[in-house]
């Protein structure tokens, strides 16, 4: 069981302190695939960060005997000054992996992420796609009781998305998920129960359909937008995986058609070089 007792969580913003949860209570039963739903701003991602210990409450207590992942594919946890290899070593040490096990984890992430020589380069030199592949591979390198998924279930181009989906499917044979998504079709397909967040409170629905109905009644994604989200995911799940149909024109297809990482990195370097040259000319009084 994952238990949150009298938890308060707030963030300091430019307009003052924003309270996300105040005196919040929740018991998530063990052995169930959980759908975490709610309107934008309801606190879904904050709750995921709290239960994964990526963030901490202002007050209250969070307890569990389960092994919980960090949010799958979270790139914000990567130390950019370290290489991909050293990031893997660092996470292994945090999780108490012994020396022989570290070598196995490194080998898995290196093979999975397909970064080539960049695996031994600082993460600050990576494109966004390369960071996503490293982060997803790192998430899959460890066995957890629960994998925490904040929308992201696969990364990269069509081939790599399929590879991600295959590995993830294998992990879920022995593990459960806590899934944040606005795609109610996915929630209904993958989850046994629903936790609906609304106005700082959580309601657990054993009946997933009833939970989805409560989400819509509370002002969740409207019908047209929900249909669009479902259609995009249908493209990802074509042919039993996550590969989109050829010629698809949705935002997911655009993501799937992401430029080759090496080429993207070269373009990034070229932009930096142009900006540096322009700044030098301006400093010398040459204008643009």
CSV table of C-alpha atoms in Angstrom, one decimal:
chain,number,residue,atom,x,y,z
A,1,UNK,CA,0.0,0.0,0.0
A,2,UNK,CA,1.0,3.6,-0.7
A,3,UNK,CA,-0.2,5.9,2.1
A,4,UNK,CA,-0.3,9.7,2.3
A,5,UNK,CA,-1.2,11.0,5.7
A,6,UNK,CA,-2.2,14.6,6.3
A,7,UNK,CA,0.1,15.8,3.5
A,8,UNK,CA,0.5,19.5,2.6
A,9,UNK,CA,2.4,20.6,-0.4
A,10,UNK,CA,2.9,24.1,-1.8
A,11,UNK,CA,5.2,26.0,-4.2
A,12,UNK,CA,6.5,29.6,-4.0
A,13,UNK,CA,5.4,31.5,-7.2
A,14,UNK,CA,5.8,35.1,-8.3
A,15,UNK,CA,2.2,35.6,-7.1
A,16,UNK,CA,2.8,34.1,-3.7
A,17,UNK,CA,2.6,30.6,-2.3
A,18,UNK,CA,0.5,28.1,-4.3
A,19,UNK,CA,-1.0,25.3,-2.2
A,20,UNK,CA,-1.5,22.1,-4.3
A,21,UNK,CA,-2.5,19.8,-1.4
A,22,UNK,CA,-3.6,20.7,2.1
A,23,UNK,CA,-4.1,18.0,4.8
A,24,UNK,CA,-4.3,15.5,2.0
A,25,UNK,CA,-5.1,11.8,2.7
A,26,UNK,CA,-4.9,8.8,0.3
A,27,UNK,CA,-4.4,5.1,0.5
A,28,UNK,CA,-3.5,3.4,-2.8
A,29,UNK,CA,-4.2,-0.3,-2.5
A,30,UNK,CA,-1.4,-2.6,-3.5
A,31,UNK,CA,-1.4,-5.0,-6.5
A,32,UNK,CA,-3.6,-2.8,-8.7
A,33,UNK,CA,-2.9,-0.9,-11.8
A,34,UNK,CA,-3.9,2.7,-10.9
A,35,UNK,CA,-5.1,5.5,-13.2
A,36,UNK,CA,-4.5,8.9,-11.8
A,37,UNK,CA,-6.8,11.4,-13.5
A,38,UNK,CA,-7.9,15.0,-13.0
A,39,UNK,CA,-8.1,18.4,-14.7
A,40,UNK,CA,-5.0,20.3,-15.7
A,41,UNK,CA,-3.6,21.8,-12.5
A,42,UNK,CA,-5.3,19.2,-10.2
A,43,UNK,CA,-2.0,18.0,-8.8
A,44,UNK,CA,-1.4,14.8,-10.7
A,45,UNK,CA,2.3,15.4,-11.5
A,46,UNK,CA,2.9,16.8,-8.1
A,47,UNK,CA,1.4,13.7,-6.5
A,48,UNK,CA,3.6,11.5,-8.7
A,49,UNK,CA,6.7,13.4,-7.7
A,50,UNK,CA,5.7,13.1,-4.0
A,51,UNK,CA,5.1,9.4,-4.0
A,52,UNK,CA,8.3,8.8,-6.0
A,53,UNK,CA,10.3,11.0,-3.5
A,54,UNK,CA,11.5,13.2,-6.4
A,55,UNK,CA,9.9,16.0,-4.3
A,56,UNK,CA,8.9,16.2,-0.6
A,57,UNK,CA,5.8,17.5,1.2
A,58,UNK,CA,5.9,20.6,3.4
A,59,UNK,CA,4.3,18.5,6.1
A,60,UNK,CA,2.7,15.1,6.6
A,61,UNK,CA,3.9,11.6,5.9
A,62,UNK,CA,4.2,9.3,2.9
A,63,UNK,CA,4.9,5.6,3.5
A,64,UNK,CA,5.1,2.4,1.4
A,65,UNK,CA,6.7,-1.0,1.4
A,66,UNK,CA,6.7,-1.1,-2.4
A,67,UNK,CA,9.6,-0.3,-4.7
A,68,UNK,CA,8.5,2.7,-6.7
A,69,UNK,CA,10.2,4.1,-9.8
A,70,UNK,CA,10.8,7.7,-10.5
A,71,UNK,CA,8.5,9.0,-13.2
A,72,UNK,CA,9.4,7.0,-16.3
A,73,UNK,CA,11.5,8.9,-18.8
A,74,UNK,CA,12.1,11.9,-16.5
A,75,UNK,CA,15.0,13.8,-18.0
A,76,UNK,CA,15.1,16.4,-15.3
A,77,UNK,CA,16.8,13.9,-13.0
A,78,UNK,CA,19.9,13.6,-15.3
A,79,UNK,CA,23.0,15.4,-14.1
A,80,UNK,CA,24.0,17.3,-17.2
A,81,UNK,CA,27.7,17.7,-16.3
A,82,UNK,CA,28.1,13.9,-16.1
A,83,UNK,CA,28.3,11.5,-19.0
A,84,UNK,CA,25.6,9.1,-19.8
A,85,UNK,CA,27.7,6.3,-18.3
A,86,UNK,CA,28.4,8.2,-15.1
A,87,UNK,CA,24.7,9.1,-14.8
A,88,UNK,CA,23.9,5.3,-14.8
A,89,UNK,CA,26.6,4.7,-12.2
A,90,UNK,CA,25.3,7.5,-10.0
A,91,UNK,CA,21.7,6.1,-10.0
A,92,UNK,CA,23.0,2.6,-9.4
A,93,UNK,CA,24.8,3.8,-6.3
A,94,UNK,CA,21.7,5.6,-5.0
A,95,UNK,CA,19.7,2.4,-5.4
A,96,UNK,CA,22.4,0.3,-3.7
A,97,UNK,CA,23.4,-1.7,-6.7
A,98,UNK,CA,26.7,-3.6,-6.1
A,99,UNK,CA,29.7,-3.3,-8.4
A,100,UNK,CA,29.0,-6.4,-10.5
A,101,UNK,CA,25.4,-5.3,-11.0
A,102,UNK,CA,26.4,-1.8,-12.0
A,103,UNK,CA,28.2,-3.2,-15.1
A,104,UNK,CA,25.0,-5.1,-16.1
A,105,UNK,CA,23.0,-1.9,-15.7
A,106,UNK,CA,25.5,0.1,-17.8
A,107,UNK,CA,25.4,-2.5,-20.5
A,108,UNK,CA,21.6,-2.5,-20.6
A,109,UNK,CA,21.3,1.3,-20.8
A,110,UNK,CA,24.1,1.6,-23.4
A,111,UNK,CA,22.5,-1.0,-25.7
A,112,UNK,CA,19.0,0.2,-25.2
A,113,UNK,CA,19.6,4.0,-25.6
A,114,UNK,CA,21.8,3.5,-28.8
A,115,UNK,CA,23.8,6.7,-28.1
A,116,UNK,CA,27.1,5.4,-29.6
A,117,UNK,CA,30.1,7.5,-28.6
A,118,UNK,CA,27.8,10.1,-27.0
A,119,UNK,CA,27.3,7.7,-24.1
A,120,UNK,CA,30.7,8.8,-22.8
A,121,UNK,CA,30.0,12.5,-23.5
A,122,UNK,CA,28.4,15.0,-21.0
A,123,UNK,CA,24.6,14.9,-21.1
A,124,UNK,CA,24.7,18.7,-21.7
A,125,UNK,CA,25.9,17.9,-25.2
A,126,UNK,CA,22.8,15.7,-26.0
A,127,UNK,CA,19.8,16.6,-28.0
A,128,UNK,CA,16.4,16.3,-26.3
A,129,UNK,CA,15.8,13.0,-28.1
A,130,UNK,CA,19.1,11.6,-26.8
A,131,UNK,CA,18.3,12.6,-23.3
A,132,UNK,CA,14.9,11.0,-23.5
A,133,UNK,CA,16.4,7.7,-24.7
A,134,UNK,CA,18.9,7.7,-21.9
A,135,UNK,CA,16.3,8.5,-19.3
A,136,UNK,CA,13.8,5.9,-20.6
A,137,UNK,CA,16.6,3.3,-20.7
A,138,UNK,CA,17.6,4.1,-17.2
A,139,UNK,CA,14.0,3.7,-16.0
A,140,UNK,CA,13.8,0.3,-17.7
A,141,UNK,CA,17.1,-0.9,-16.3
A,142,UNK,CA,15.6,-1.3,-12.8
A,143,UNK,CA,12.9,-3.7,-11.5
A,144,UNK,CA,10.2,-1.9,-9.5
A,145,UNK,CA,6.9,-3.0,-8.0
A,146,UNK,CA,5.3,0.1,-9.5
A,147,UNK,CA,6.3,2.1,-12.6
A,148,UNK,CA,5.1,5.7,-12.4
A,149,UNK,CA,4.1,7.0,-15.8
A,150,UNK,CA,3.3,10.7,-16.4
A,151,UNK,CA,2.0,10.4,-20.0
A,152,UNK,CA,5.3,9.1,-21.4
A,153,UNK,CA,5.2,5.5,-22.3
A,154,UNK,CA,7.6,5.5,-25.2
A,155,UNK,CA,10.2,7.9,-26.7
A,156,UNK,CA,12.1,8.5,-30.0
A,157,UNK,CA,11.2,7.7,-33.6
A,158,UNK,CA,8.8,5.0,-34.7
A,159,UNK,CA,11.3,2.2,-34.5
A,160,UNK,CA,12.6,3.2,-31.0
A,161,UNK,CA,9.0,3.7,-29.8
A,162,UNK,CA,8.3,0.1,-30.7
A,163,UNK,CA,11.5,-1.0,-28.9
A,164,UNK,CA,10.4,1.0,-25.8
A,165,UNK,CA,7.0,-0.5,-25.8
A,166,UNK,CA,8.3,-4.0,-26.1
A,167,UNK,CA,10.7,-3.6,-23.1
A,168,UNK,CA,8.0,-1.9,-21.1
A,169,UNK,CA,5.5,-4.6,-21.8
A,170,UNK,CA,8.0,-7.2,-20.5
A,171,UNK,CA,8.5,-5.2,-17.3
A,172,UNK,CA,4.8,-5.0,-16.7
A,173,UNK,CA,4.5,-8.8,-16.6
A,174,UNK,CA,5.8,-8.6,-13.0
A,175,UNK,CA,5.0,-5.0,-12.0
A,176,UNK,CA,2.1,-2.6,-11.7
A,177,UNK,CA,1.7,1.0,-12.9
A,178,UNK,CA,0.4,4.3,-11.7
A,179,UNK,CA,-0.5,6.1,-14.8
A,180,UNK,CA,-1.2,9.8,-15.4
A,181,UNK,CA,-3.0,10.4,-18.6
A,182,UNK,CA,-5.7,12.5,-20.3
A,183,UNK,CA,-6.4,9.5,-22.6
A,184,UNK,CA,-9.4,7.8,-21.0
A,185,UNK,CA,-9.3,5.0,-23.5
A,186,UNK,CA,-5.8,4.2,-22.3
A,187,UNK,CA,-6.9,4.5,-18.6
A,188,UNK,CA,-9.7,2.1,-19.2
A,189,UNK,CA,-7.5,-0.4,-21.1
A,190,UNK,CA,-4.6,-0.4,-18.6
A,191,UNK,CA,-6.0,0.4,-15.1
A,192,UNK,CA,-7.9,-1.6,-12.5
A,193,UNK,CA,-8.9,1.4,-10.4
A,194,UNK,CA,-9.0,5.2,-10.8
A,195,UNK,CA,-7.9,7.9,-8.4
A,196,UNK,CA,-9.7,11.1,-9.4
A,197,UNK,CA,-8.1,14.3,-8.1
A,198,UNK,CA,-10.3,17.4,-7.8
A,199,UNK,CA,-10.0,20.5,-5.7
A,200,UNK,CA,-7.2,19.1,-3.6
A,201,UNK,CA,-9.0,15.9,-2.7
A,202,UNK,CA,-8.7,12.3,-4.0
A,203,UNK,CA,-11.6,9.9,-4.7
A,204,UNK,CA,-10.9,6.2,-5.5
A,205,UNK,CA,-13.2,4.4,-7.9
A,206,UNK,CA,-13.1,0.7,-8.1
A,207,UNK,CA,-15.2,1.0,-11.2
A,208,UNK,CA,-13.0,2.6,-13.8
A,209,UNK,CA,-15.9,3.8,-16.0
A,210,UNK,CA,-17.5,5.6,-13.0
A,211,UNK,CA,-14.1,7.3,-12.3
A,212,UNK,CA,-13.9,8.5,-15.9
A,213,UNK,CA,-17.4,9.8,-15.7
A,214,UNK,CA,-16.5,11.8,-12.5
A,215,UNK,CA,-13.5,13.2,-14.3
A,216,UNK,CA,-15.7,14.5,-17.2
A,217,UNK,CA,-18.3,15.8,-14.8
A,218,UNK,CA,-15.7,17.8,-13.0
A,219,UNK,CA,-14.6,19.5,-16.2
A,220,UNK,CA,-12.0,17.1,-17.6
A,221,UNK,CA,-11.0,17.1,-21.2
A,222,UNK,CA,-14.0,17.8,-23.4
A,223,UNK,CA,-15.3,15.3,-25.9
A,224,UNK,CA,-13.6,16.7,-29.0
A,225,UNK,CA,-10.2,17.0,-27.3
A,226,UNK,CA,-10.6,13.5,-25.7
A,227,UNK,CA,-11.4,12.1,-29.2
A,228,UNK,CA,-8.3,13.8,-30.6
A,229,UNK,CA,-6.1,12.4,-27.8
A,230,UNK,CA,-7.5,8.9,-28.3
A,231,UNK,CA,-7.0,9.1,-32.1
A,232,UNK,CA,-3.3,10.1,-31.6
A,233,UNK,CA,-2.7,7.1,-29.3
A,234,UNK,CA,-4.5,4.8,-31.8
A,235,UNK,CA,-1.8,5.8,-34.2
A,236,UNK,CA,0.9,5.0,-31.7
A,237,UNK,CA,-0.7,1.6,-30.9
A,238,UNK,CA,-1.1,0.6,-34.6
A,239,UNK,CA,0.1,-3.0,-35.3
A,240,UNK,CA,0.0,-3.8,-31.6
A,241,UNK,CA,2.8,-1.4,-30.6
A,242,UNK,CA,3.5,2.2,-30.6
A,243,UNK,CA,4.5,2.8,-34.2
A,244,UNK,CA,2.3,5.4,-36.0
A,245,UNK,CA,0.7,4.9,-39.4
A,246,UNK,CA,2.7,6.1,-42.4
A,247,UNK,CA,1.5,9.6,-43.5
A,248,UNK,CA,-0.2,10.3,-40.2
A,249,UNK,CA,-0.6,14.0,-39.6
A,250,UNK,CA,-1.2,14.3,-35.8
A,251,UNK,CA,1.1,15.8,-33.2
A,252,UNK,CA,2.2,12.3,-32.2
A,253,UNK,CA,3.2,11.6,-35.8
A,254,UNK,CA,5.2,14.8,-35.8
A,255,UNK,CA,7.0,13.6,-32.7
A,256,UNK,CA,7.6,10.2,-34.2
A,257,UNK,CA,9.1,11.9,-37.2
A,258,UNK,CA,11.7,13.7,-35.1
A,259,UNK,CA,14.9,14.5,-36.9
A,260,UNK,CA,17.9,12.2,-36.4
A,261,UNK,CA,19.6,13.1,-33.1
A,262,UNK,CA,23.1,13.6,-34.5
A,263,UNK,CA,21.7,16.0,-37.2
A,264,UNK,CA,19.7,17.8,-34.6
A,265,UNK,CA,22.8,18.2,-32.4
A,266,UNK,CA,24.7,19.6,-35.3
A,267,UNK,CA,22.0,22.2,-36.0
A,268,UNK,CA,22.0,23.2,-32.4
A,269,UNK,CA,25.8,23.7,-32.5
A,270,UNK,CA,25.5,25.7,-35.7
A,271,UNK,CA,22.9,28.0,-34.0
A,272,UNK,CA,25.2,28.5,-31.0
A,273,UNK,CA,28.1,29.4,-33.4
A,274,UNK,CA,25.9,31.9,-35.3
A,275,UNK,CA,24.8,33.6,-32.0
A,276,UNK,CA,28.4,33.7,-30.8
A,277,UNK,CA,29.6,35.2,-34.0
A,278,UNK,CA,26.8,37.8,-34.0
A,279,UNK,CA,27.6,38.7,-30.4
A,280,UNK,CA,31.3,39.2,-31.3
A,281,UNK,CA,30.4,41.4,-34.2
A,282,UNK,CA,28.1,43.5,-32.0
A,283,UNK,CA,30.8,43.8,-29.3
A,284,UNK,CA,33.2,45.0,-32.0
A,285,UNK,CA,30.7,47.6,-33.1
A,286,UNK,CA,29.9,45.9,-36.4
A,287,UNK,CA,26.1,45.6,-35.7
A,288,UNK,CA,24.4,42.6,-37.2
